[in-house]
C-alpha atoms as one frame of an Amber mdcrd trajectory, in Angstrom:
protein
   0.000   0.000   0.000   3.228   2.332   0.073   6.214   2.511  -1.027   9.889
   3.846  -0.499  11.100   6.234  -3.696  15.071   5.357  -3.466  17.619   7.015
  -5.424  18.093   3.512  -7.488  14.367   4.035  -8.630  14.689   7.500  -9.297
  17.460   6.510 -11.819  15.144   4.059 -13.539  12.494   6.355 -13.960  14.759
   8.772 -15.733  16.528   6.080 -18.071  13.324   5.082 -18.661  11.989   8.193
 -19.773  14.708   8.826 -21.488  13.755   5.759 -23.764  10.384   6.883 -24.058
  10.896  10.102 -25.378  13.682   9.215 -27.758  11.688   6.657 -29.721   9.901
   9.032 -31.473   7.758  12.138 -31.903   4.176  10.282 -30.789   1.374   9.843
 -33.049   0.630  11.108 -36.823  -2.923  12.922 -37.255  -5.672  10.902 -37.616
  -3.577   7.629 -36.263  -5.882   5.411 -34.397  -4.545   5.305 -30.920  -5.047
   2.959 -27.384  -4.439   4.619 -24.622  -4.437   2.988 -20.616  -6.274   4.713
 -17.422  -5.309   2.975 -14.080  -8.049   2.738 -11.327  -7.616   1.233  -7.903
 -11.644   0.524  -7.674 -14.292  -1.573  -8.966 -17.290   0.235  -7.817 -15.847
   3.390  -9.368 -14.610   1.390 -12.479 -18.383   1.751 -14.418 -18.120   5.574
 -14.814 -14.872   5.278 -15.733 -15.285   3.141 -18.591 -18.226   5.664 -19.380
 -16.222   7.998 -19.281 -14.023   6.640 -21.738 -16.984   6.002 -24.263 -18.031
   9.467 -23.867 -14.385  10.765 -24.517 -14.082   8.457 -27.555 -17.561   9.924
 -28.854 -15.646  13.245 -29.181 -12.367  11.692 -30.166 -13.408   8.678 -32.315
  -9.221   8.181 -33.346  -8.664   7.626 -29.582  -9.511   4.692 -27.680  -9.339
   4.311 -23.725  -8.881   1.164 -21.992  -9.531   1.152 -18.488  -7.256  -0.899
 -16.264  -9.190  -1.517 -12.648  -5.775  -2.884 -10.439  -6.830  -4.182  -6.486
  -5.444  -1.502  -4.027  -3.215  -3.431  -2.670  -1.145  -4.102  -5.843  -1.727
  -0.467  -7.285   1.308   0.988  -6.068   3.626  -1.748  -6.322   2.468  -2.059
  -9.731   2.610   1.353 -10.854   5.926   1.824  -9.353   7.900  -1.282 -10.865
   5.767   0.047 -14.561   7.144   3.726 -14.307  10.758   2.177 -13.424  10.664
  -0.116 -16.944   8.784   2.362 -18.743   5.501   0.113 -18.710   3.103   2.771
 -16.660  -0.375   3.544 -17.858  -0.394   6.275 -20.115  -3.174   7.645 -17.476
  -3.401   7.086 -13.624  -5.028   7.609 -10.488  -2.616   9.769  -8.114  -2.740
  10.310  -4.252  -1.255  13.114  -2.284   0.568  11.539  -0.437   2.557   9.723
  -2.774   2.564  12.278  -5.564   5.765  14.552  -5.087   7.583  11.295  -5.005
   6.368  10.935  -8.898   6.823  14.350  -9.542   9.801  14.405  -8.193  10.940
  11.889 -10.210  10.219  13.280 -13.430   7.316  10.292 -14.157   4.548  12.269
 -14.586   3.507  14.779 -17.579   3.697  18.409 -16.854  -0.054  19.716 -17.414
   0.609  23.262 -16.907   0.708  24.356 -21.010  -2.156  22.144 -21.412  -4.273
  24.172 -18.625  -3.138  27.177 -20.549  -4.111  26.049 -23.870  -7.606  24.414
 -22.891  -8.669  27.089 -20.915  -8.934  25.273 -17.564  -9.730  27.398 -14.681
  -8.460  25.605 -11.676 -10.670  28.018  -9.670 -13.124  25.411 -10.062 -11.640
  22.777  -7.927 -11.480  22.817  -3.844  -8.121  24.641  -3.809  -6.647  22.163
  -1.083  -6.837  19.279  -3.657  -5.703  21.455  -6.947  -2.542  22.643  -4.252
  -1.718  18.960  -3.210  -0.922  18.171  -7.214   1.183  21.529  -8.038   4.835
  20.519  -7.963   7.686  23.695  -8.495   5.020  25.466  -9.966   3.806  23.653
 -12.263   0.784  21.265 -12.458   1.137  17.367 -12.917  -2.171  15.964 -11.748
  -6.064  17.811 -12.113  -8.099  16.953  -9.747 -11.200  13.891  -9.794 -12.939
  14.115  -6.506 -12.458  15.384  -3.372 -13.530  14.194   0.250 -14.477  15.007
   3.381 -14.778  12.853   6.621 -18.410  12.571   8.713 -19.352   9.661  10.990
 -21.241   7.015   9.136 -23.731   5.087  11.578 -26.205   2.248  11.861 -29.444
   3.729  12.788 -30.751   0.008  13.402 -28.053  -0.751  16.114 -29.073   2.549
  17.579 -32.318   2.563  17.885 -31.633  -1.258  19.464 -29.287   0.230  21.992
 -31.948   3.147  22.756 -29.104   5.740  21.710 -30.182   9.075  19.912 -28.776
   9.632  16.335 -24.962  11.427  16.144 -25.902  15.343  14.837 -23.754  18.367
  15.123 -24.036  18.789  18.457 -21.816  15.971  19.465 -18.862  16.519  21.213
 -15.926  13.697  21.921 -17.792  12.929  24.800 -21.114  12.582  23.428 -19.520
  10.018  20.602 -17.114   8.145  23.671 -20.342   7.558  25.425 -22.585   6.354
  22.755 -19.775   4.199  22.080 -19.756   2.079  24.999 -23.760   2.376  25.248
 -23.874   0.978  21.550 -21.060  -1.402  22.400 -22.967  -5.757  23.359 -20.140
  -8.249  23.146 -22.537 -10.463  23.777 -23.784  -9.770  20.165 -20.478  -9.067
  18.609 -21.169  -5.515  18.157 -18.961  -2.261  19.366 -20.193   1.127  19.278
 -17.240   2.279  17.200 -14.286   1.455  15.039 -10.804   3.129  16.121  -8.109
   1.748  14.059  -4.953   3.215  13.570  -6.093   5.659  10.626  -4.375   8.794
  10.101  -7.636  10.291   7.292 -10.420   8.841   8.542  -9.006   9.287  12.620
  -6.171  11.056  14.236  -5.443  13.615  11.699  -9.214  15.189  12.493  -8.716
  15.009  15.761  -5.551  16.359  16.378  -7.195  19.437  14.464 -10.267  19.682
  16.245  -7.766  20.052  19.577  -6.378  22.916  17.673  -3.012  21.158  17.256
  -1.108  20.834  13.651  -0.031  17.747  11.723   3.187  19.511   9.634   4.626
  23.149  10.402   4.523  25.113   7.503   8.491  24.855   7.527   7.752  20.919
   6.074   8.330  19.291   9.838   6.142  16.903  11.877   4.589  19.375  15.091
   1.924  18.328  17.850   1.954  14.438  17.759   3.620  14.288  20.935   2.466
  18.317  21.935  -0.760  18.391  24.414  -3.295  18.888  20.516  -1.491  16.013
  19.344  -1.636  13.468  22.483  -5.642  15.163  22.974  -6.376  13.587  19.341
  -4.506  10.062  19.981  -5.987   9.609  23.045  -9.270  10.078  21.682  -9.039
   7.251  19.414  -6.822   4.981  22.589  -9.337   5.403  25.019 -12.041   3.966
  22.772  -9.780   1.045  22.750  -9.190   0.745  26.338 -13.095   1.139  27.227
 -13.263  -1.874  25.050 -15.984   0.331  22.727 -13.679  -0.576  19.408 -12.754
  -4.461  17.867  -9.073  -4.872  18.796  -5.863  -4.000  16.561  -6.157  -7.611
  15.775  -9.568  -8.012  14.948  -9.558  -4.678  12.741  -5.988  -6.331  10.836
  -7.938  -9.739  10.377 -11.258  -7.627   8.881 -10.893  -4.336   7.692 -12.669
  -1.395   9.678 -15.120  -0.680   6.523 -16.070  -4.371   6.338 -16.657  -4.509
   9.806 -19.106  -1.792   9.607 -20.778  -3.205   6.381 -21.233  -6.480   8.163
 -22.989  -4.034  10.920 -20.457  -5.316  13.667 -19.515  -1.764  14.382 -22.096
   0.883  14.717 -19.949   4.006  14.212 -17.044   4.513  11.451 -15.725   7.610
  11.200 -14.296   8.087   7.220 -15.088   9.616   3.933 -17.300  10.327   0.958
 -16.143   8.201  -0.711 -17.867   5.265   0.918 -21.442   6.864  -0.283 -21.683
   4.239  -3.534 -20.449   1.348  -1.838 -23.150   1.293   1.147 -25.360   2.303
  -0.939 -25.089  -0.910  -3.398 -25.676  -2.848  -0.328 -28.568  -4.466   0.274
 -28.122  -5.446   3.541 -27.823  -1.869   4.956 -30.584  -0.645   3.076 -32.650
   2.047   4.997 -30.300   1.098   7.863 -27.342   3.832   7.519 -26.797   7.477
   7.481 -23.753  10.230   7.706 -23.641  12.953  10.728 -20.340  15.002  11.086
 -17.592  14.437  12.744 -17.674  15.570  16.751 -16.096  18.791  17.896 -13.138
  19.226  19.661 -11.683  22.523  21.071 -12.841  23.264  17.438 -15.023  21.590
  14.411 -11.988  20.135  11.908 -11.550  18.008   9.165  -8.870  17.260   6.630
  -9.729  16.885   2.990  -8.294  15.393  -0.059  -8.875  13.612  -3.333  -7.733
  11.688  -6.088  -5.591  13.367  -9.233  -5.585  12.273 -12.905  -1.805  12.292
 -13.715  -0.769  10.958 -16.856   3.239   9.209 -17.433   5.681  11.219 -19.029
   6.804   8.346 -20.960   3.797   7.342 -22.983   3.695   6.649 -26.163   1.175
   8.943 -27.166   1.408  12.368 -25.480  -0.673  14.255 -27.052  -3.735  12.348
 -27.224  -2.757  11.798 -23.366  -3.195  15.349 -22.791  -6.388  15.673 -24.315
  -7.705  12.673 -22.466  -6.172  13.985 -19.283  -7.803  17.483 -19.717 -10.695
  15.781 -20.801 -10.969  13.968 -17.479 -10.554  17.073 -15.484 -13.558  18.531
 -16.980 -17.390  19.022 -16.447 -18.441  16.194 -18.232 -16.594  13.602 -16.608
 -17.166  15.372 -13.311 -20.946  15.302 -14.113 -21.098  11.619 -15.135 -19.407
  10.444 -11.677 -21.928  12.598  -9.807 -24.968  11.387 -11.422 -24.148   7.281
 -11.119 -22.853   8.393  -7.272 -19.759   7.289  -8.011 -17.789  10.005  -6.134
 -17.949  13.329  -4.881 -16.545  15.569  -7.925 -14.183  17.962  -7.653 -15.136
  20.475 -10.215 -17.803  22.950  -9.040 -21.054  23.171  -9.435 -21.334  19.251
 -10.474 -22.037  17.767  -6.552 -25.975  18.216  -7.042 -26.620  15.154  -9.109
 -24.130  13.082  -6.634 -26.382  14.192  -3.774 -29.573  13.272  -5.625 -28.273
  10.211  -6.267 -28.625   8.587  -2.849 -31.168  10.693  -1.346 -31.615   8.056
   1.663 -27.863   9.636   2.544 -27.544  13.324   4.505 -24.098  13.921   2.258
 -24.328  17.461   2.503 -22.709  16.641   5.416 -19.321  16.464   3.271 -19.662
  19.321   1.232 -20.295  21.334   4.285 -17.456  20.322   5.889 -15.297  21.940
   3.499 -15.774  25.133   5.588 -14.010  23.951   7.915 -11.319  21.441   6.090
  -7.877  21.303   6.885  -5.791  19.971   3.499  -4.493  16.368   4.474  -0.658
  16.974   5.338   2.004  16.225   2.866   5.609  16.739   3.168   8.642  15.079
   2.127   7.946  11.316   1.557   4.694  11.144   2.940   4.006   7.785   1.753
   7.166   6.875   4.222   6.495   8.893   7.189   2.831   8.197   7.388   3.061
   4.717   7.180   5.090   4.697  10.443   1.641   5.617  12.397   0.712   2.054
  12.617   4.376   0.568  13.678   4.686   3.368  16.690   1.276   3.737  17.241
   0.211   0.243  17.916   1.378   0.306  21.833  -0.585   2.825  22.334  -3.480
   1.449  20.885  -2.823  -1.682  22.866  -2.515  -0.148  25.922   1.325  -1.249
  26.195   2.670   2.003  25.960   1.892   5.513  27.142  -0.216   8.024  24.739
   2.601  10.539  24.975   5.839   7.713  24.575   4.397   6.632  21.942   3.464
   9.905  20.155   7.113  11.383  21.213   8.755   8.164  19.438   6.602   8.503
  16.375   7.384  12.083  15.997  11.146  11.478  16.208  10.883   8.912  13.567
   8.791  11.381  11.029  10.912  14.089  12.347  13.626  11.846  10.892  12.379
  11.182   7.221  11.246  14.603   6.761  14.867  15.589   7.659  16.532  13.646
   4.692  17.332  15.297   1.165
């Protein structure tokens, strides 16, 4: 699910550009042309293959085949086909691994093609158009974006006589419904607290008014009193028993556990919406209620780019595909199937409409109050070390704040390197 950039990679990816580009000048005009789009999701994977048709409508020389890879190969597989100069011509991008692309010269520069097209980035959340500018320049336009809210079981609620999360919920009002909503007996717990940095700790180590990175690009208030305030939150669920262990959440995924109505609570994002909603089994049993307040109301945002590789084949059909994507049409044909919350504005209505039994304004609202999700550095590297220091915490084994201080030293320590 992450990955290490190393210097030996960053070598590949530049002989292998160099390949690319040298083996000729693209495409002639009018030369029928494949091109590859890399997805990481099935339920999102039927708009993007209409998507596709509906590109290839306007561009009948240009065909798009849609590549749908499981997350937990994406990455890997992405990585190892950038390095031999095997990468979709067109791919989904993350934040948090993005400057480690751009960085490494394997994704097209976008910024003449904004120019040329007339794309005003105004129209995406600016937090997500930021997180994909590199130097200056832009390598990735925004798809989506997301917000986090707390999605809930009204059927195990109204069985454990517990009113419905709103936004006057505190941490204290969702700690107690927690352990109210939490029968072992059953096999139910009020709440799922893994060790999730977007869905969890991030918010609330905002919402205690702390700070993930200073604005000079290093870690700040894991271990501070904001930071331990927003672990604890999620440890003392664990230690009041109101969450499945570390264990149990490693042997069935938080979002599974939920699904299979185990947990009643699951704090996470948008982008969920589709997925419950294609399920049967929760059908008029589920809704979305924002997150609790802290010291303050806080929640970080992100969403998924459409970066194309610098190495393709075909560059400028990729560019008109990739501008393409980051347009109203595509935007408007993942809102109306409810695929995902799009980024470009003015296009969320249909996505609402699509799954009225749903309060998602919840995530559009939140974006008054959104905090962009932290990057720095190798994020993909120093993020991934939340679950390693973390876990004693979680366990109970270790302090909040010895935990938190040893974490920090250890992102303190990527972030430091060149």
């Amino acid at each position: 699910m992450k990955h290490k950039w190393t210097a030996a990679m960053a070598m590949a990816v530049a002989a292998a550009l160099l390949t690319a580009c040298s083996g000729g000048s693209g495409s002639t005009p009018n030369e029928k042309v494949t091109l590859t789009y890399a997805n990481w999701s099935e339920d999102q994977a039927p708009a993007m293959e209409q998507i596709a048709a509906e590109f290839g409508k306007q561009n009948p020389n240009i065909t798009v085949k849609i590549q749908t890879l499981p997350w937990t190969e994406y990455w890997s597989t992405l990585q190892v086909g950038v390095a031999g100069g095997t990468a979709p011509d067109a791919f989904w991008m993350l934040a948090d691994h993005f400057r480690e692309y751009a960085k490494g010269g394997a994704l097209v520069d976008l910024s003449d093609t904004v120019k040329s097209t007339g794309i005003d980035m105004n129209v995406y959340p600016k937090a997500v158009s930021d997180s994909y500018t590199y130097e200056g320049k832009v390598f990735a336009l925004p798809k989506d974006f997301d917000t986090n809210g707390i999605w809930y079981n009204k059927a195990l609620f109204d069985a454990a006589g517990v009113k419905y999360p709103d936004d006057t919920w505190g941490w204290k009002e969702a700690q107690d419904a927690a352990k109210k909503l939490t029968d072992k007996a059953k096999g139910v717990w009020g709440i799922a607290a893994p060790i999730d940095p977007q869905g969890g700790y991030y918010n609330t180590i905002l919402q205690a008014g702390g700070t993930i990175i200073n604005a000079d690009g290093t870690a700040a208030d894991f271990a501070g009193p904001a930071g331990v305030a927003g672990l604890k939150f999620w440890t003392d669920l664990q230690a009041a028993g109101s969450s499945p262990t570390l264990k149990q959440l490693s042997d069935t995924e938080a979002v599974s556990m939920f699904e299979n109505q185990k947990v009643a609570m699951y704090f996470s994002g948008a982008y969920w919406a589709l997925r419950f909603h294609k399920n049967a089994d929760l059908k008029g049993k589920i809704d979305v209620a924002p997150l609790p307040k802290g010291v303050k109301r806080a929640t970080v945002t992100s969403g998924i780019g459409n970066a194309g590789y610098a190495g393709s084949k075909h560059p400028e059909e990729l560019r008109k595909f990739l501008a393409f994507l980051g347009g109203s049409k595509a935007a408007e044909i993942q809102a109306a199937t409810g695929t995902v919350l799009p980024a470009y504005k003015g296009t969320q209505q249909p996505w609402l409409d699509s799954m009225p039994e749903f309060k998602l304004q919840v995530f559009i609202d939140a974006i008054d109050y959104s905090v962009p999700l932290p990057v720095a550095g190798n994020t993909a590297e120093w993020q991934g070390l939340g679950a390693q220091y973390l876990a004693p915490a979680w366990e109970g084994a270790k302090p909040v704040q010895a935990a938190a201080k040893e974490y920090q030293d250890a992102v303190d320590q990527v972030l430091a390197k060149k």
